[in-house]
mmCIF file of N, CA and C in Angstrom:
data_model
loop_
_atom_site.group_PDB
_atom_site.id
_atom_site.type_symbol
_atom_site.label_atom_id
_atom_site.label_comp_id
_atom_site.label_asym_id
_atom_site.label_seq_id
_atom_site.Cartn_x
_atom_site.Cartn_y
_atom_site.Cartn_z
ATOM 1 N N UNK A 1 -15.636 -8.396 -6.501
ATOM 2 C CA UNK A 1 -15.911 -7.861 -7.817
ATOM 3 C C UNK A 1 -15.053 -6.639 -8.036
ATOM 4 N N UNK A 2 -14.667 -6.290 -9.531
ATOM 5 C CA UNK A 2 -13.972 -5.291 -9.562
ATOM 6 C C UNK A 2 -14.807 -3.905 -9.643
ATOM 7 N N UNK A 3 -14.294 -3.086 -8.597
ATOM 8 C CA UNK A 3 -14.768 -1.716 -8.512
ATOM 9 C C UNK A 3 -14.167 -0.603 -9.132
ATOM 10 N N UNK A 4 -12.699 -1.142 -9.689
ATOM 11 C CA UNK A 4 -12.191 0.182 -10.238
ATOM 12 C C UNK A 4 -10.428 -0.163 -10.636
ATOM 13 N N UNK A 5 -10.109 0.974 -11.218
ATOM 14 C CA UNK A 5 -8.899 0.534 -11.219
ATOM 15 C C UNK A 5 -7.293 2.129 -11.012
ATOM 16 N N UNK A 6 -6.543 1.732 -10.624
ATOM 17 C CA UNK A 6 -6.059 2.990 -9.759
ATOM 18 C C UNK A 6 -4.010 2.677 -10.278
ATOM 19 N N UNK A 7 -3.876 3.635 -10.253
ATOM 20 C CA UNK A 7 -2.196 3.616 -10.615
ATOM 21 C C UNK A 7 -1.780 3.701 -8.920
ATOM 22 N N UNK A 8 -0.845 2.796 -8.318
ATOM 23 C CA UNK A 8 -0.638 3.179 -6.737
ATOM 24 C C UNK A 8 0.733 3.058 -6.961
ATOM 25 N N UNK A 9 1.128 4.105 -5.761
ATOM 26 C CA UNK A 9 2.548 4.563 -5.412
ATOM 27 C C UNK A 9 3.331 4.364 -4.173
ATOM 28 N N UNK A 10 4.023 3.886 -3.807
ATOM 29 C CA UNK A 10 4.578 3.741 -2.903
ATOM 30 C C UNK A 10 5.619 4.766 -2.150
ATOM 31 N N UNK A 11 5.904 6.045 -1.222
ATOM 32 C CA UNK A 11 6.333 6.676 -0.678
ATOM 33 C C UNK A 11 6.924 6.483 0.517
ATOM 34 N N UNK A 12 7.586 7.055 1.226
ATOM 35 C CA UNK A 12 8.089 6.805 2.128
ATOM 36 C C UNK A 12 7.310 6.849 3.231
ATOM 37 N N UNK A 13 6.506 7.561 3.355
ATOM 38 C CA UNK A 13 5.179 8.248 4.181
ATOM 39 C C UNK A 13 3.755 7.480 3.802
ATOM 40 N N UNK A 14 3.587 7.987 2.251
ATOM 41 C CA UNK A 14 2.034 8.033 2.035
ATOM 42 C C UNK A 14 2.435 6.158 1.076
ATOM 43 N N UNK A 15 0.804 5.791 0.536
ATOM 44 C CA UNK A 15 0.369 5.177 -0.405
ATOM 45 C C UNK A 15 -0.564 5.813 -0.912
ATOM 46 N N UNK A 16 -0.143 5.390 -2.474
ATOM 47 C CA UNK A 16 -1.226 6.864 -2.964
ATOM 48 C C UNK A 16 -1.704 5.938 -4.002
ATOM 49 N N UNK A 17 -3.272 6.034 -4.160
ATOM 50 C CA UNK A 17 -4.105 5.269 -5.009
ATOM 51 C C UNK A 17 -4.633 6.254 -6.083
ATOM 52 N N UNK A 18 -4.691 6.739 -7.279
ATOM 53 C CA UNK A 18 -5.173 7.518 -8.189
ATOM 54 C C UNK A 18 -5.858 6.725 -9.565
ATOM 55 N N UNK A 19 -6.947 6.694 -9.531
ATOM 56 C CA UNK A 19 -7.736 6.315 -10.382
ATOM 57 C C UNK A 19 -9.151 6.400 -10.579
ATOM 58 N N UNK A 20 -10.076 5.301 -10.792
ATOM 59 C CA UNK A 20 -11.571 5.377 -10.695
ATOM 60 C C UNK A 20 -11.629 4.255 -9.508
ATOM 61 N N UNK A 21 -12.889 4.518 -8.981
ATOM 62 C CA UNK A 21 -13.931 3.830 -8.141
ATOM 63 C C UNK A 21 -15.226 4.104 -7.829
ATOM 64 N N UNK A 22 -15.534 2.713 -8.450
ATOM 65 C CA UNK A 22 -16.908 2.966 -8.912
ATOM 66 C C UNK A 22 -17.411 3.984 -9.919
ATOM 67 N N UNK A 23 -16.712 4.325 -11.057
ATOM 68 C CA UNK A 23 -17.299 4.955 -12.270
ATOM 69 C C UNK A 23 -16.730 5.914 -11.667
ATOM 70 N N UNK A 24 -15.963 6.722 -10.955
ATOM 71 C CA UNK A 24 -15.683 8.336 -10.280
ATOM 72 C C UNK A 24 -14.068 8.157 -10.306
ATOM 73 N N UNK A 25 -13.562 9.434 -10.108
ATOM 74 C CA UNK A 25 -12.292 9.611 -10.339
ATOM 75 C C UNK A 25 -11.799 9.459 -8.787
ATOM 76 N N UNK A 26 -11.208 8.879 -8.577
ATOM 77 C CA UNK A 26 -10.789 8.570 -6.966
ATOM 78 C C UNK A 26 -9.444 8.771 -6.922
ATOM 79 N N UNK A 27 -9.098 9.486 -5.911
ATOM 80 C CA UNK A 27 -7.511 9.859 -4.799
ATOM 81 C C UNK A 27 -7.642 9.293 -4.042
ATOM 82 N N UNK A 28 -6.919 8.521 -3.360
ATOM 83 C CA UNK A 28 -6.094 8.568 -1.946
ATOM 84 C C UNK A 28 -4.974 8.181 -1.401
ATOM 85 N N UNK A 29 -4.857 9.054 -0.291
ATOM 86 C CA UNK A 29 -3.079 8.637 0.433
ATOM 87 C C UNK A 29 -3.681 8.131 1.362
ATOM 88 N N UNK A 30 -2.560 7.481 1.932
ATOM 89 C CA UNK A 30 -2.676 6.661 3.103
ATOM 90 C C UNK A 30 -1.461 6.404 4.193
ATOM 91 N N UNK A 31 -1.422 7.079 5.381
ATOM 92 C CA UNK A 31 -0.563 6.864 5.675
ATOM 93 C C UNK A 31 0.440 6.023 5.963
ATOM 94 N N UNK A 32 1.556 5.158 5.422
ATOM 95 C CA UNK A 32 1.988 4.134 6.185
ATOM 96 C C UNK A 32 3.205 4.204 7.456
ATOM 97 N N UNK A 33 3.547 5.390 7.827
ATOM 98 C CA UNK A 33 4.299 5.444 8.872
ATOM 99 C C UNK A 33 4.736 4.196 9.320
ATOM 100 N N UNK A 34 3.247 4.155 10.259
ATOM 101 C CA UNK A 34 3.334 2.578 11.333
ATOM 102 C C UNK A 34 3.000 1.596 11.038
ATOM 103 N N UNK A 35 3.446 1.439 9.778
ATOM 104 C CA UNK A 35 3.012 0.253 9.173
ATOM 105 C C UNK A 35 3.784 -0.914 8.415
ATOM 106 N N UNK A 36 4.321 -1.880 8.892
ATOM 107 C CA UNK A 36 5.108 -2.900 8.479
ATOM 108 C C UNK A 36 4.814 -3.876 7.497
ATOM 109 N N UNK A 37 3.501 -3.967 7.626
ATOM 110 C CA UNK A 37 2.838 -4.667 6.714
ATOM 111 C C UNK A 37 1.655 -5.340 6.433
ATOM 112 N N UNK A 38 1.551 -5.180 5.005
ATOM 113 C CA UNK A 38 -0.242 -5.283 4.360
ATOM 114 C C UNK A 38 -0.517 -6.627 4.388
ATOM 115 N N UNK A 39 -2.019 -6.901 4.833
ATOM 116 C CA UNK A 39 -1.846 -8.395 4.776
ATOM 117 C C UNK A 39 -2.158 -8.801 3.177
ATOM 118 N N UNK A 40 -1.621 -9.856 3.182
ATOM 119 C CA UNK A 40 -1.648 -10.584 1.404
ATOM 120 C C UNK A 40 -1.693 -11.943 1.218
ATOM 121 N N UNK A 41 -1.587 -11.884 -0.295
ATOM 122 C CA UNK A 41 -1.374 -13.701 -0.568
ATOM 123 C C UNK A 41 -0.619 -13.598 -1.469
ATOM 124 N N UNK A 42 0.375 -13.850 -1.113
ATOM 125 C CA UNK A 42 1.310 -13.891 -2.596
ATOM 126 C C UNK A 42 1.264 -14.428 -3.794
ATOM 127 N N UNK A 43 1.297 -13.653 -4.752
ATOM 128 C CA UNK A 43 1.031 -14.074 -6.288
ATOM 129 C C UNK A 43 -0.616 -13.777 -6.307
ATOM 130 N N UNK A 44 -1.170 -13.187 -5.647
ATOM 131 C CA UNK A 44 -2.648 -12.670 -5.496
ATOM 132 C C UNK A 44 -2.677 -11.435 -5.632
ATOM 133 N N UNK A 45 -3.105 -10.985 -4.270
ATOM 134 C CA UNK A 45 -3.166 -9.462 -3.744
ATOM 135 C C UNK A 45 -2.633 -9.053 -2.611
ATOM 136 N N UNK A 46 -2.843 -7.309 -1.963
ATOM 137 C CA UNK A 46 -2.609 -7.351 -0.464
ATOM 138 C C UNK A 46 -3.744 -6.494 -0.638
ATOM 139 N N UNK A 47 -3.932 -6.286 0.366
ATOM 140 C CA UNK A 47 -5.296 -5.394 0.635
ATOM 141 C C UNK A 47 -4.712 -4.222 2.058
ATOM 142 N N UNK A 48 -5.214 -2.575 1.971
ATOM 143 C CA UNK A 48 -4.585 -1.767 2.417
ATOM 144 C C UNK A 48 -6.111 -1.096 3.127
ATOM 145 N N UNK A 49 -6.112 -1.248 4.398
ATOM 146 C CA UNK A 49 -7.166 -0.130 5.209
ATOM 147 C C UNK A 49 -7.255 0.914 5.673
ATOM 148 N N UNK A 50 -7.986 1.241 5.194
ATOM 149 C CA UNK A 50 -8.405 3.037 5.648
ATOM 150 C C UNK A 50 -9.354 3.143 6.565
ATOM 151 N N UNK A 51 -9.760 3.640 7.830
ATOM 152 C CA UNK A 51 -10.397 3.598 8.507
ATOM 153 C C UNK A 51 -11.273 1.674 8.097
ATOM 154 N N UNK A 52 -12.853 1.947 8.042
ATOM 155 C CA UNK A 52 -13.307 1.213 8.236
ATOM 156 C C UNK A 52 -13.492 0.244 6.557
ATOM 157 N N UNK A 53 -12.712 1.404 5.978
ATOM 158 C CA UNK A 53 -12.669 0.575 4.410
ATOM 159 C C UNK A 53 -11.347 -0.170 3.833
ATOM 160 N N UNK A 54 -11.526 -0.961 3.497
ATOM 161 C CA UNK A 54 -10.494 -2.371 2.896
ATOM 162 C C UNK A 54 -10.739 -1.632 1.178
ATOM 163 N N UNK A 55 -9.443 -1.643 1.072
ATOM 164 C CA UNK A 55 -8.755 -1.710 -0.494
ATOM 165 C C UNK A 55 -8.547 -2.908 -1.444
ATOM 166 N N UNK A 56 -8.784 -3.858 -1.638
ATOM 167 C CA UNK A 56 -7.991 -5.364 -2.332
ATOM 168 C C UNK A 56 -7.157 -4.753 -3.656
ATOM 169 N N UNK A 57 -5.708 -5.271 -2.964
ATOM 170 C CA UNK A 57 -5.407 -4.422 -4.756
ATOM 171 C C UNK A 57 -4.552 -5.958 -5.172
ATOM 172 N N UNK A 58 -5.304 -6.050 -6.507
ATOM 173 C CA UNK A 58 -4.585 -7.211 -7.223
ATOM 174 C C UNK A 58 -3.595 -6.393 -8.702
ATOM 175 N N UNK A 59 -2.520 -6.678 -8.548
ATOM 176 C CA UNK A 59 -1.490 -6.236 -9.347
ATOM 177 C C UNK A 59 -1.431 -6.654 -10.767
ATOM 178 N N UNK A 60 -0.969 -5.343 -12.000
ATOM 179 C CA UNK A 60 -1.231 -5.930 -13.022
ATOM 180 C C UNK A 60 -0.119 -7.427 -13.518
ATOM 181 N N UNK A 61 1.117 -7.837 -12.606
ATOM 182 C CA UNK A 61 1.977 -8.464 -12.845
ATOM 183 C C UNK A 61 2.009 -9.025 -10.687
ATOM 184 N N UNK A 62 1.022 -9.998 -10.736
ATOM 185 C CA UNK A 62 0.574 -10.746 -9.713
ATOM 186 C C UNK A 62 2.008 -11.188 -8.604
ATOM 187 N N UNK A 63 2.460 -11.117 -9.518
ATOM 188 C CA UNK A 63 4.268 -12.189 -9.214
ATOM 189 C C UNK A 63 4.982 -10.678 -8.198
ATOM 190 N N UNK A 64 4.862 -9.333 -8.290
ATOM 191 C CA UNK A 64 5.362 -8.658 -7.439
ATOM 192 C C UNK A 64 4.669 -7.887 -6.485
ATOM 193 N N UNK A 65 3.272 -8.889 -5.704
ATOM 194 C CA UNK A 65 2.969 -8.625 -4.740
ATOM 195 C C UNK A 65 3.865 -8.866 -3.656
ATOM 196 N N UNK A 66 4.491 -9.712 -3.740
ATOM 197 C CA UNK A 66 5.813 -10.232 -2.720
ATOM 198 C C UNK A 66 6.980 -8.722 -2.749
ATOM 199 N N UNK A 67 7.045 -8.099 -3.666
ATOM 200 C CA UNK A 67 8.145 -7.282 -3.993
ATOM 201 C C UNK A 67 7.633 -5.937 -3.359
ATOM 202 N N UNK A 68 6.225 -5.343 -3.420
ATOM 203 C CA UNK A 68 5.708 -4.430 -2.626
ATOM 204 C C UNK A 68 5.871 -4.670 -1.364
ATOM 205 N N UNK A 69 5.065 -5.726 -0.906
ATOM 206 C CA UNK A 69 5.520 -6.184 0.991
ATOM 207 C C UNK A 69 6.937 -5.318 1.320
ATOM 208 N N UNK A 70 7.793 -6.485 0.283
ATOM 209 C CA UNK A 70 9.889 -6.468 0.908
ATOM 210 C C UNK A 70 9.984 -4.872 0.943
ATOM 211 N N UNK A 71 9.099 -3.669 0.091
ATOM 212 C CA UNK A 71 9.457 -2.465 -0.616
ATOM 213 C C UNK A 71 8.794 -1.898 1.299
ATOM 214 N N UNK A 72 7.592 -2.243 1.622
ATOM 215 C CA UNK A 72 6.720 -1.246 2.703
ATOM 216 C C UNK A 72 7.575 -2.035 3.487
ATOM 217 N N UNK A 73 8.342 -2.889 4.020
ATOM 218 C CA UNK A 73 9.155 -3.677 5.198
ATOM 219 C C UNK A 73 10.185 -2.741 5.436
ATOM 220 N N UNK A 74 10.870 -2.560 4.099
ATOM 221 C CA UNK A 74 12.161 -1.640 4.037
ATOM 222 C C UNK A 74 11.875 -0.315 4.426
ATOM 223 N N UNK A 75 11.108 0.359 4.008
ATOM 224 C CA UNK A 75 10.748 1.549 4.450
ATOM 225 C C UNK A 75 10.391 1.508 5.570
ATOM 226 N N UNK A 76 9.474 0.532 6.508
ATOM 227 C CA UNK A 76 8.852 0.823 8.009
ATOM 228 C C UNK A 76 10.841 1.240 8.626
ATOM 229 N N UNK A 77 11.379 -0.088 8.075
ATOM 230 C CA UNK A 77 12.704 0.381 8.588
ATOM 231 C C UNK A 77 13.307 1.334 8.826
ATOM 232 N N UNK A 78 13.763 2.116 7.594
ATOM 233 C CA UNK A 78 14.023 3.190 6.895
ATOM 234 C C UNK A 78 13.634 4.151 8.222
ATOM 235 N N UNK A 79 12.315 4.198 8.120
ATOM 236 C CA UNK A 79 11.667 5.398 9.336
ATOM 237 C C UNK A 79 11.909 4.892 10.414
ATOM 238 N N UNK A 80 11.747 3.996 11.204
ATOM 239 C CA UNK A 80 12.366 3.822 12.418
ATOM 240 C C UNK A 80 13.741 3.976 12.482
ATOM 241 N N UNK A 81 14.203 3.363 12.396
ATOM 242 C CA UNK A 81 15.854 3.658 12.010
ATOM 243 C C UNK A 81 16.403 4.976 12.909
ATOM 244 N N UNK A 82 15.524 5.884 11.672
ATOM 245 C CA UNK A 82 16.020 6.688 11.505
ATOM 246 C C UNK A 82 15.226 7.780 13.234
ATOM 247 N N UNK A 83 14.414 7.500 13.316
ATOM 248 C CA UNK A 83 13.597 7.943 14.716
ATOM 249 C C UNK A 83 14.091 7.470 15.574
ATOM 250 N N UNK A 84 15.224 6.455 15.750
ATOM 251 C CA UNK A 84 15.346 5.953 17.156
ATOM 252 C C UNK A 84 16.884 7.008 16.824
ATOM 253 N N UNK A 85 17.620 6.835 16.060
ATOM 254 C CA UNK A 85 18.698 7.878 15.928
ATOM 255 C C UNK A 85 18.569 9.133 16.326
ATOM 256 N N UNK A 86 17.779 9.929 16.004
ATOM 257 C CA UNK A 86 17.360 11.411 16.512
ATOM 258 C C UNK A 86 17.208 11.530 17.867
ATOM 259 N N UNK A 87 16.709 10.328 18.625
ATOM 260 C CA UNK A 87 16.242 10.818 20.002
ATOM 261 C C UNK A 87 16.632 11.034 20.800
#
């Protein structure tokens, strides 16, 4: 059921959810450092966990859940990459 609805951002670091949940004004980041990827269904949703809580985020244009994945893939890259270079 729908609980809310949130503008989300994609960073190099964070995911950032800003909107309502459950009738309340809701924030959150999330780290994705170590994270390669959200599980999903393409042309559906992916869903993003925070500790012991699950996110389902279904997109207002369904067709670029596939395009977020390729976006958090590139970036896990991006940061490794770039961490194995420094060391």
């Amino acid at each position: 059921e729908n609980v809310g609805e949130a503008d989300i951002t994609l960073e190099r670091s964070v995911f950032k959810l800003k909107g309502t949940l459950n009738n309340q004004e809701f924030y959150k980041e999330i780290s994705i450092k170590e994270i390669f990827l959200f599980p999903f269904s393409p042309g559906k949703h992916f869903e993003i966990q925070d500790g012991k809580t699950i996110y389902r985020i279904y997109l207002d244009n369904a067709h670029e859940v596939t395009k977020w994945m390729n976006a958090l893939r590139i970036i896990y890259q991006m940061n490794h990459s770039e961490s194995l270079i420094t060391q």
